[in-house]
């Protein structure tokens, strides 16, 4: 066969395969955003794995994931919280910290367990927002306060006063955001879709990003933390994880307007399937923003050891969206 003919055949086969893939996607795409009745709503996030290179492959699981799970269960029982194996916060941490030691993943998984207990206490059981005041004051009368005090003792011991102050500011940010949501619910007010991202960054627990540092036993210099590229990296990572959570949790929160899918449907006049697609578009863009911000970090302005420390934290942030996505797809929390 001549070179020209061989090239023509190869091109024809490639074109045919590309056409077949496009046709298949066009058939499947309308079916993906809304899963089967009874299936996990997180399946609606699967198109992101084709659109966003950073989300294309599942995260590697930490080789000590069972030891991490045991550490979380032991800690939860000791502090009076429950640790449901089907929810699997240890698996989210095991993926996000797969490249680091098991102690880092276990500590972060314990914090995740605490955070989701707090979220349930506020959202599902109508817990009082005064629990935040107890946390900041060092109280230990409520199980959430006792568990927080235990985690805080271990976590803050190796960190500077500047880091502790930053954590406290972000804990207050969550308190204020939860208060704003509670006021909205009480008055029947729906947040404007333009204001929602900032509000959601507060309710998602902004101190989670601060916790990566003590888990990895490093501390990001204050001037790096305050620079534009670092703030954009954190904000974009927060948006991606929060909005993915909104997609996965929307059946659970149908009566609540504090969900980006719900706001898109109501304020933009979209059907639910189209509202999900609209949110996926924004998640994909924020993933791109994360990558751009990471490339602009001022690592060359740092000494080699500090640059390595900052890179470790940034890499954990970049791994978080796919680790969170894998968890949403397997966890019983939103099933």
mmCIF file of C-alpha atoms in Angstrom:
data_model
loop_
_atom_site.group_PDB
_atom_site.id
_atom_site.type_symbol
_atom_site.label_atom_id
_atom_site.label_comp_id
_atom_site.label_asym_id
_atom_site.label_seq_id
_atom_site.Cartn_x
_atom_site.Cartn_y
_atom_site.Cartn_z
ATOM 1 C CA UNK A 1 0.000 0.000 0.000
ATOM 2 C CA UNK A 2 1.400 3.421 -0.953
ATOM 3 C CA UNK A 3 2.224 6.019 1.659
ATOM 4 C CA UNK A 4 -0.485 8.315 0.302
ATOM 5 C CA UNK A 5 -3.131 5.552 0.437
ATOM 6 C CA UNK A 6 -2.008 4.498 3.941
ATOM 7 C CA UNK A 7 -2.304 8.080 5.142
ATOM 8 C CA UNK A 8 -5.732 8.420 3.583
ATOM 9 C CA UNK A 9 -6.982 5.220 5.228
ATOM 10 C CA UNK A 10 -5.566 6.281 8.589
ATOM 11 C CA UNK A 11 -7.218 9.673 8.275
ATOM 12 C CA UNK A 12 -10.545 8.121 7.314
ATOM 13 C CA UNK A 13 -10.458 5.734 10.279
ATOM 14 C CA UNK A 14 -9.529 8.535 12.660
ATOM 15 C CA UNK A 15 -12.331 10.736 11.296
ATOM 16 C CA UNK A 16 -14.849 7.914 11.616
ATOM 17 C CA UNK A 17 -13.847 7.203 15.215
ATOM 18 C CA UNK A 18 -14.016 10.892 16.094
ATOM 19 C CA UNK A 19 -17.465 11.148 14.504
ATOM 20 C CA UNK A 20 -18.631 8.085 16.437
ATOM 21 C CA UNK A 21 -17.347 9.495 19.733
ATOM 22 C CA UNK A 22 -19.055 12.834 19.049
ATOM 23 C CA UNK A 23 -22.325 11.102 18.198
ATOM 24 C CA UNK A 24 -22.099 8.962 21.338
ATOM 25 C CA UNK A 25 -21.453 12.000 23.539
ATOM 26 C CA UNK A 26 -24.376 13.831 21.938
ATOM 27 C CA UNK A 27 -26.644 10.921 22.828
ATOM 28 C CA UNK A 28 -25.328 10.498 26.384
ATOM 29 C CA UNK A 29 -24.873 14.150 27.365
ATOM 30 C CA UNK A 30 -28.588 14.909 27.919
ATOM 31 C CA UNK A 31 -28.818 11.828 30.096
ATOM 32 C CA UNK A 32 -25.905 12.505 32.443
ATOM 33 C CA UNK A 33 -26.865 15.658 34.364
ATOM 34 C CA UNK A 34 -29.975 14.076 35.904
ATOM 35 C CA UNK A 35 -29.294 10.552 37.243
ATOM 36 C CA UNK A 36 -31.782 7.724 37.495
ATOM 37 C CA UNK A 37 -34.389 8.065 40.227
ATOM 38 C CA UNK A 38 -32.801 6.786 43.393
ATOM 39 C CA UNK A 39 -29.253 7.143 42.041
ATOM 40 C CA UNK A 40 -26.689 9.528 43.555
ATOM 41 C CA UNK A 41 -27.038 13.085 42.289
ATOM 42 C CA UNK A 42 -23.239 13.240 42.158
ATOM 43 C CA UNK A 43 -23.405 11.316 38.869
ATOM 44 C CA UNK A 44 -24.349 14.647 37.307
ATOM 45 C CA UNK A 45 -20.737 15.716 37.885
ATOM 46 C CA UNK A 46 -19.271 13.037 35.612
ATOM 47 C CA UNK A 47 -19.171 15.238 32.472
ATOM 48 C CA UNK A 48 -16.487 17.282 34.253
ATOM 49 C CA UNK A 49 -14.091 14.354 33.931
ATOM 50 C CA UNK A 50 -14.157 14.786 30.144
ATOM 51 C CA UNK A 51 -14.033 18.588 30.174
ATOM 52 C CA UNK A 52 -11.391 19.289 32.840
ATOM 53 C CA UNK A 53 -7.986 17.599 32.436
ATOM 54 C CA UNK A 54 -7.261 17.863 36.168
ATOM 55 C CA UNK A 55 -10.429 15.871 36.903
ATOM 56 C CA UNK A 56 -9.908 13.234 34.213
ATOM 57 C CA UNK A 57 -8.351 10.539 36.406
ATOM 58 C CA UNK A 58 -9.314 9.345 39.892
ATOM 59 C CA UNK A 59 -6.922 10.238 42.690
ATOM 60 C CA UNK A 60 -4.559 7.637 44.044
ATOM 61 C CA UNK A 61 -5.724 6.333 47.418
ATOM 62 C CA UNK A 62 -3.368 6.541 50.398
ATOM 63 C CA UNK A 63 -1.794 3.090 51.015
ATOM 64 C CA UNK A 64 -2.636 3.394 54.743
ATOM 65 C CA UNK A 65 -6.312 4.251 54.211
ATOM 66 C CA UNK A 66 -7.520 1.585 56.672
ATOM 67 C CA UNK A 67 -5.207 2.883 59.389
ATOM 68 C CA UNK A 68 -6.532 6.383 58.676
ATOM 69 C CA UNK A 69 -10.096 5.109 59.016
ATOM 70 C CA UNK A 70 -9.267 3.421 62.331
ATOM 71 C CA UNK A 71 -7.719 6.639 63.651
ATOM 72 C CA UNK A 72 -10.850 8.612 62.723
ATOM 73 C CA UNK A 73 -13.233 6.069 64.301
ATOM 74 C CA UNK A 74 -11.181 5.939 67.493
ATOM 75 C CA UNK A 75 -11.052 9.737 67.739
ATOM 76 C CA UNK A 76 -14.774 10.146 67.004
ATOM 77 C CA UNK A 77 -15.784 7.647 69.679
ATOM 78 C CA UNK A 78 -13.450 9.242 72.194
ATOM 79 C CA UNK A 79 -14.902 12.709 71.594
ATOM 80 C CA UNK A 80 -18.563 11.686 71.417
ATOM 81 C CA UNK A 81 -19.110 12.047 67.669
ATOM 82 C CA UNK A 82 -20.235 9.306 65.323
ATOM 83 C CA UNK A 83 -18.097 7.971 62.487
ATOM 84 C CA UNK A 84 -20.256 6.350 59.818
ATOM 85 C CA UNK A 85 -17.982 4.128 57.669
ATOM 86 C CA UNK A 86 -20.374 4.523 54.730
ATOM 87 C CA UNK A 87 -19.779 8.272 54.633
ATOM 88 C CA UNK A 88 -16.028 7.807 54.417
ATOM 89 C CA UNK A 89 -14.409 11.149 55.246
ATOM 90 C CA UNK A 90 -11.171 9.205 55.688
ATOM 91 C CA UNK A 91 -11.318 8.298 52.000
ATOM 92 C CA UNK A 92 -11.570 11.933 50.914
ATOM 93 C CA UNK A 93 -8.568 12.803 53.086
ATOM 94 C CA UNK A 94 -6.754 9.663 51.930
ATOM 95 C CA UNK A 95 -6.995 10.874 48.350
ATOM 96 C CA UNK A 96 -6.191 14.545 48.989
ATOM 97 C CA UNK A 97 -3.126 13.557 51.069
ATOM 98 C CA UNK A 98 -2.163 10.414 49.151
ATOM 99 C CA UNK A 99 1.384 11.689 48.638
ATOM 100 C CA UNK A 100 1.933 12.547 52.312
ATOM 101 C CA UNK A 101 2.152 10.567 55.546
ATOM 102 C CA UNK A 102 -0.840 8.867 57.151
ATOM 103 C CA UNK A 103 -0.813 11.207 60.151
ATOM 104 C CA UNK A 104 -1.505 14.187 57.867
ATOM 105 C CA UNK A 105 -4.454 12.436 56.223
ATOM 106 C CA UNK A 106 -5.834 11.213 59.571
ATOM 107 C CA UNK A 107 -5.766 14.685 61.126
ATOM 108 C CA UNK A 108 -7.487 16.210 58.111
ATOM 109 C CA UNK A 109 -10.089 13.412 58.103
ATOM 110 C CA UNK A 110 -10.837 14.128 61.748
ATOM 111 C CA UNK A 111 -11.398 17.782 60.932
ATOM 112 C CA UNK A 112 -13.677 16.816 58.030
ATOM 113 C CA UNK A 113 -15.683 14.585 60.372
ATOM 114 C CA UNK A 114 -16.050 17.474 62.795
ATOM 115 C CA UNK A 115 -16.998 19.967 60.053
ATOM 116 C CA UNK A 116 -19.756 17.785 58.606
ATOM 117 C CA UNK A 117 -21.146 17.141 62.083
ATOM 118 C CA UNK A 118 -21.274 20.903 62.565
ATOM 119 C CA UNK A 119 -22.990 21.300 59.188
ATOM 120 C CA UNK A 120 -25.626 18.716 60.113
ATOM 121 C CA UNK A 121 -26.155 20.272 63.523
ATOM 122 C CA UNK A 122 -26.852 23.662 61.936
ATOM 123 C CA UNK A 123 -28.827 22.541 58.869
ATOM 124 C CA UNK A 124 -30.739 19.424 59.844
ATOM 125 C CA UNK A 125 -31.216 19.699 63.588
ATOM 126 C CA UNK A 126 -31.512 23.447 63.793
ATOM 127 C CA UNK A 127 -28.568 23.734 66.140
ATOM 128 C CA UNK A 128 -27.947 27.171 67.638
ATOM 129 C CA UNK A 129 -25.308 29.361 66.045
ATOM 130 C CA UNK A 130 -24.049 30.093 69.557
ATOM 131 C CA UNK A 131 -21.975 26.920 69.213
ATOM 132 C CA UNK A 132 -19.469 29.118 67.332
ATOM 133 C CA UNK A 133 -19.107 31.362 70.375
ATOM 134 C CA UNK A 134 -18.411 28.288 72.477
ATOM 135 C CA UNK A 135 -15.736 27.160 70.041
ATOM 136 C CA UNK A 136 -13.978 30.517 70.107
ATOM 137 C CA UNK A 137 -14.268 30.750 73.893
ATOM 138 C CA UNK A 138 -12.836 27.269 74.462
ATOM 139 C CA UNK A 139 -16.029 25.752 75.888
ATOM 140 C CA UNK A 140 -16.459 21.975 76.012
ATOM 141 C CA UNK A 141 -20.058 21.419 77.135
ATOM 142 C CA UNK A 142 -21.334 20.351 73.684
ATOM 143 C CA UNK A 143 -19.800 17.315 71.871
ATOM 144 C CA UNK A 144 -18.882 19.579 68.965
ATOM 145 C CA UNK A 145 -17.072 21.925 71.352
ATOM 146 C CA UNK A 146 -15.241 19.073 73.068
ATOM 147 C CA UNK A 147 -14.185 17.555 69.746
ATOM 148 C CA UNK A 148 -13.056 20.958 68.486
ATOM 149 C CA UNK A 149 -11.000 21.555 71.636
ATOM 150 C CA UNK A 150 -9.300 18.189 71.196
ATOM 151 C CA UNK A 151 -8.463 18.877 67.538
ATOM 152 C CA UNK A 152 -7.367 22.429 68.254
ATOM 153 C CA UNK A 153 -4.939 21.297 70.956
ATOM 154 C CA UNK A 154 -3.204 18.926 68.543
ATOM 155 C CA UNK A 155 -3.396 21.135 65.460
ATOM 156 C CA UNK A 156 -2.360 24.528 66.811
ATOM 157 C CA UNK A 157 0.562 23.335 68.929
ATOM 158 C CA UNK A 158 3.097 23.580 66.126
ATOM 159 C CA UNK A 159 1.686 26.735 64.494
ATOM 160 C CA UNK A 160 2.478 30.430 64.951
ATOM 161 C CA UNK A 161 0.246 33.026 66.578
ATOM 162 C CA UNK A 162 -0.280 34.521 63.110
ATOM 163 C CA UNK A 163 -1.658 31.216 61.830
ATOM 164 C CA UNK A 164 -3.918 30.843 64.893
ATOM 165 C CA UNK A 165 -5.291 34.336 64.315
ATOM 166 C CA UNK A 166 -5.952 33.543 60.656
ATOM 167 C CA UNK A 167 -7.811 30.367 61.615
ATOM 168 C CA UNK A 168 -9.945 32.297 64.125
ATOM 169 C CA UNK A 169 -10.821 34.892 61.480
ATOM 170 C CA UNK A 170 -11.966 32.163 59.109
ATOM 171 C CA UNK A 171 -13.978 30.435 61.829
ATOM 172 C CA UNK A 172 -15.751 33.762 62.403
ATOM 173 C CA UNK A 173 -16.306 34.005 58.636
ATOM 174 C CA UNK A 174 -18.183 30.725 58.761
ATOM 175 C CA UNK A 175 -20.179 31.944 61.745
ATOM 176 C CA UNK A 176 -21.168 35.141 59.915
ATOM 177 C CA UNK A 177 -22.040 33.249 56.705
ATOM 178 C CA UNK A 178 -24.184 30.748 58.623
ATOM 179 C CA UNK A 179 -25.870 33.642 60.403
ATOM 180 C CA UNK A 180 -26.633 35.274 57.041
ATOM 181 C CA UNK A 181 -28.122 32.009 55.751
ATOM 182 C CA UNK A 182 -30.234 31.653 58.902
ATOM 183 C CA UNK A 183 -31.508 35.226 58.502
ATOM 184 C CA UNK A 184 -32.368 34.526 54.852
ATOM 185 C CA UNK A 185 -34.328 31.428 55.789
ATOM 186 C CA UNK A 186 -36.176 33.217 58.571
ATOM 187 C CA UNK A 187 -37.206 36.072 56.272
ATOM 188 C CA UNK A 188 -37.812 33.916 53.189
ATOM 189 C CA UNK A 189 -35.127 35.838 51.300
ATOM 190 C CA UNK A 190 -33.295 34.170 48.422
ATOM 191 C CA UNK A 191 -29.670 35.310 47.976
ATOM 192 C CA UNK A 192 -28.890 36.868 44.598
ATOM 193 C CA UNK A 193 -26.922 34.549 42.383
ATOM 194 C CA UNK A 194 -24.147 37.184 42.143
ATOM 195 C CA UNK A 195 -23.658 37.287 45.934
ATOM 196 C CA UNK A 196 -23.868 33.550 46.487
ATOM 197 C CA UNK A 197 -20.217 32.586 45.743
ATOM 198 C CA UNK A 198 -18.855 34.783 48.546
ATOM 199 C CA UNK A 199 -21.531 33.562 50.954
ATOM 200 C CA UNK A 200 -20.822 29.926 50.037
ATOM 201 C CA UNK A 201 -17.080 30.362 50.612
ATOM 202 C CA UNK A 202 -18.005 31.232 54.170
ATOM 203 C CA UNK A 203 -20.376 28.343 54.865
ATOM 204 C CA UNK A 204 -18.079 25.738 53.312
ATOM 205 C CA UNK A 205 -15.586 26.285 56.147
ATOM 206 C CA UNK A 206 -12.785 28.570 54.906
ATOM 207 C CA UNK A 207 -10.452 27.395 57.692
ATOM 208 C CA UNK A 208 -10.236 24.005 55.945
ATOM 209 C CA UNK A 209 -7.616 25.553 53.694
ATOM 210 C CA UNK A 210 -5.678 26.783 56.733
ATOM 211 C CA UNK A 211 -5.668 23.228 58.130
ATOM 212 C CA UNK A 212 -3.593 21.864 55.265
ATOM 213 C CA UNK A 213 -0.543 23.603 56.713
ATOM 214 C CA UNK A 214 -0.500 21.994 60.184
ATOM 215 C CA UNK A 215 -1.424 18.644 58.644
ATOM 216 C CA UNK A 216 1.715 18.888 56.499
ATOM 217 C CA UNK A 217 3.737 20.473 59.344
ATOM 218 C CA UNK A 218 4.539 23.599 57.341
ATOM 219 C CA UNK A 219 3.434 27.212 57.363
ATOM 220 C CA UNK A 220 2.934 29.452 54.344
ATOM 221 C CA UNK A 221 4.655 32.844 54.776
ATOM 222 C CA UNK A 222 2.182 35.630 55.514
ATOM 223 C CA UNK A 223 3.111 37.665 52.455
ATOM 224 C CA UNK A 224 2.516 34.647 50.170
ATOM 225 C CA UNK A 225 -0.817 33.943 51.809
ATOM 226 C CA UNK A 226 -1.855 37.555 51.196
ATOM 227 C CA UNK A 227 -0.732 37.749 47.556
ATOM 228 C CA UNK A 228 -3.323 37.817 44.777
ATOM 229 C CA UNK A 229 -2.376 34.476 43.195
ATOM 230 C CA UNK A 230 -2.610 32.585 46.508
ATOM 231 C CA UNK A 231 -5.984 34.101 47.348
ATOM 232 C CA UNK A 232 -7.269 33.254 43.868
ATOM 233 C CA UNK A 233 -6.026 29.666 44.237
ATOM 234 C CA UNK A 234 -7.865 29.285 47.551
ATOM 235 C CA UNK A 235 -11.052 30.994 46.330
ATOM 236 C CA UNK A 236 -11.190 28.941 43.127
ATOM 237 C CA UNK A 237 -10.589 25.680 45.003
ATOM 238 C CA UNK A 238 -13.312 26.646 47.481
ATOM 239 C CA UNK A 239 -15.760 27.440 44.673
ATOM 240 C CA UNK A 240 -15.089 24.181 42.839
ATOM 241 C CA UNK A 241 -15.539 21.979 45.902
ATOM 242 C CA UNK A 242 -18.554 23.931 47.177
ATOM 243 C CA UNK A 243 -20.384 23.985 43.843
ATOM 244 C CA UNK A 244 -19.709 20.287 43.236
ATOM 245 C CA UNK A 245 -21.195 19.682 46.665
ATOM 246 C CA UNK A 246 -24.226 21.769 45.671
ATOM 247 C CA UNK A 247 -24.813 19.567 42.626
ATOM 248 C CA UNK A 248 -24.482 16.377 44.668
ATOM 249 C CA UNK A 249 -26.637 17.561 47.564
ATOM 250 C CA UNK A 250 -29.453 19.238 45.637
ATOM 251 C CA UNK A 251 -32.052 16.460 46.206
ATOM 252 C CA UNK A 252 -31.331 16.673 49.937
ATOM 253 C CA UNK A 253 -31.755 20.472 49.902
ATOM 254 C CA UNK A 254 -34.717 20.940 47.569
ATOM 255 C CA UNK A 255 -36.460 23.241 50.022
ATOM 256 C CA UNK A 256 -33.379 25.421 50.532
ATOM 257 C CA UNK A 257 -32.415 28.237 48.175
ATOM 258 C CA UNK A 258 -28.774 28.204 49.362
ATOM 259 C CA UNK A 259 -27.635 25.974 46.521
ATOM 260 C CA UNK A 260 -26.174 27.182 43.229
ATOM 261 C CA UNK A 261 -28.267 24.768 41.141
ATOM 262 C CA UNK A 262 -31.456 25.941 42.840
ATOM 263 C CA UNK A 263 -30.527 29.609 42.394
ATOM 264 C CA UNK A 264 -29.708 29.101 38.709
ATOM 265 C CA UNK A 265 -33.042 27.372 38.129
ATOM 266 C CA UNK A 266 -35.103 29.995 39.937
ATOM 267 C CA UNK A 267 -33.308 33.201 39.017
ATOM 268 C CA UNK A 268 -32.278 32.372 35.465
ATOM 269 C CA UNK A 269 -35.490 30.545 34.593
ATOM 270 C CA UNK A 270 -33.724 27.274 33.771
ATOM 271 C CA UNK A 271 -35.023 23.734 33.902
ATOM 272 C CA UNK A 272 -33.174 21.627 36.467
ATOM 273 C CA UNK A 273 -31.100 19.831 33.828
ATOM 274 C CA UNK A 274 -30.069 23.151 32.285
ATOM 275 C CA UNK A 275 -29.325 24.614 35.724
ATOM 276 C CA UNK A 276 -26.968 21.711 36.430
ATOM 277 C CA UNK A 277 -25.254 22.257 33.059
ATOM 278 C CA UNK A 278 -24.913 25.979 33.858
ATOM 279 C CA UNK A 279 -23.225 25.160 37.182
ATOM 280 C CA UNK A 280 -20.910 22.612 35.516
ATOM 281 C CA UNK A 281 -19.766 25.314 33.081
ATOM 282 C CA UNK A 282 -18.791 27.538 35.994
ATOM 283 C CA UNK A 283 -17.045 24.720 37.822
ATOM 284 C CA UNK A 284 -14.970 24.004 34.701
ATOM 285 C CA UNK A 285 -13.971 27.669 34.449
ATOM 286 C CA UNK A 286 -12.972 27.822 38.114
ATOM 287 C CA UNK A 287 -10.802 24.727 37.620
ATOM 288 C CA UNK A 288 -8.969 26.648 34.919
ATOM 289 C CA UNK A 289 -8.642 29.604 37.308
ATOM 290 C CA UNK A 290 -7.059 27.299 39.903
ATOM 291 C CA UNK A 291 -4.411 26.134 37.466
ATOM 292 C CA UNK A 292 -3.604 29.652 36.325
ATOM 293 C CA UNK A 293 -3.299 30.884 39.910
ATOM 294 C CA UNK A 294 -0.996 27.979 40.828
ATOM 295 C CA UNK A 295 1.311 28.804 37.921
ATOM 296 C CA UNK A 296 1.543 32.422 39.108
ATOM 297 C CA UNK A 297 2.603 31.657 42.679
ATOM 298 C CA UNK A 298 5.790 33.568 43.595
ATOM 299 C CA UNK A 299 7.868 30.460 44.320
ATOM 300 C CA UNK A 300 11.012 31.981 42.798
ATOM 301 C CA UNK A 301 10.935 34.721 45.431
ATOM 302 C CA UNK A 302 11.247 32.190 48.260
ATOM 303 C CA UNK A 303 14.228 30.278 49.660
ATOM 304 C CA UNK A 304 14.291 26.675 48.391
ATOM 305 C CA UNK A 305 12.955 25.132 51.634
ATOM 306 C CA UNK A 306 10.091 27.627 51.884
ATOM 307 C CA UNK A 307 9.268 27.160 48.188
ATOM 308 C CA UNK A 308 8.992 23.397 48.765
ATOM 309 C CA UNK A 309 6.657 23.955 51.714
ATOM 310 C CA UNK A 310 4.417 26.321 49.734
ATOM 311 C CA UNK A 311 4.382 23.879 46.819
ATOM 312 C CA UNK A 312 3.239 21.055 49.116
ATOM 313 C CA UNK A 313 0.248 23.077 50.295
ATOM 314 C CA UNK A 314 -0.604 24.223 46.754
ATOM 315 C CA UNK A 315 -0.428 20.623 45.489
ATOM 316 C CA UNK A 316 -2.862 19.542 48.210
ATOM 317 C CA UNK A 317 -5.259 22.275 47.053
ATOM 318 C CA UNK A 318 -4.940 21.172 43.431
ATOM 319 C CA UNK A 319 -5.658 17.554 44.399
ATOM 320 C CA UNK A 320 -8.714 18.486 46.473
ATOM 321 C CA UNK A 321 -11.364 18.836 43.692
ATOM 322 C CA UNK A 322 -10.810 15.358 42.243
ATOM 323 C CA UNK A 323 -10.486 13.835 45.736
ATOM 324 C CA UNK A 324 -13.782 15.499 46.640
ATOM 325 C CA UNK A 325 -15.422 14.333 43.398
ATOM 326 C CA UNK A 326 -14.366 10.720 43.987
ATOM 327 C CA UNK A 327 -15.765 10.950 47.515
ATOM 328 C CA UNK A 328 -19.087 12.404 46.319
ATOM 329 C CA UNK A 329 -19.463 9.528 43.850
ATOM 330 C CA UNK A 330 -18.888 6.820 46.447
ATOM 331 C CA UNK A 331 -20.088 8.282 49.745
ATOM 332 C CA UNK A 332 -23.435 7.351 51.297
ATOM 333 C CA UNK A 333 -23.881 10.909 52.576
ATOM 334 C CA UNK A 334 -25.890 12.103 49.570
ATOM 335 C CA UNK A 335 -27.062 8.733 48.227
#
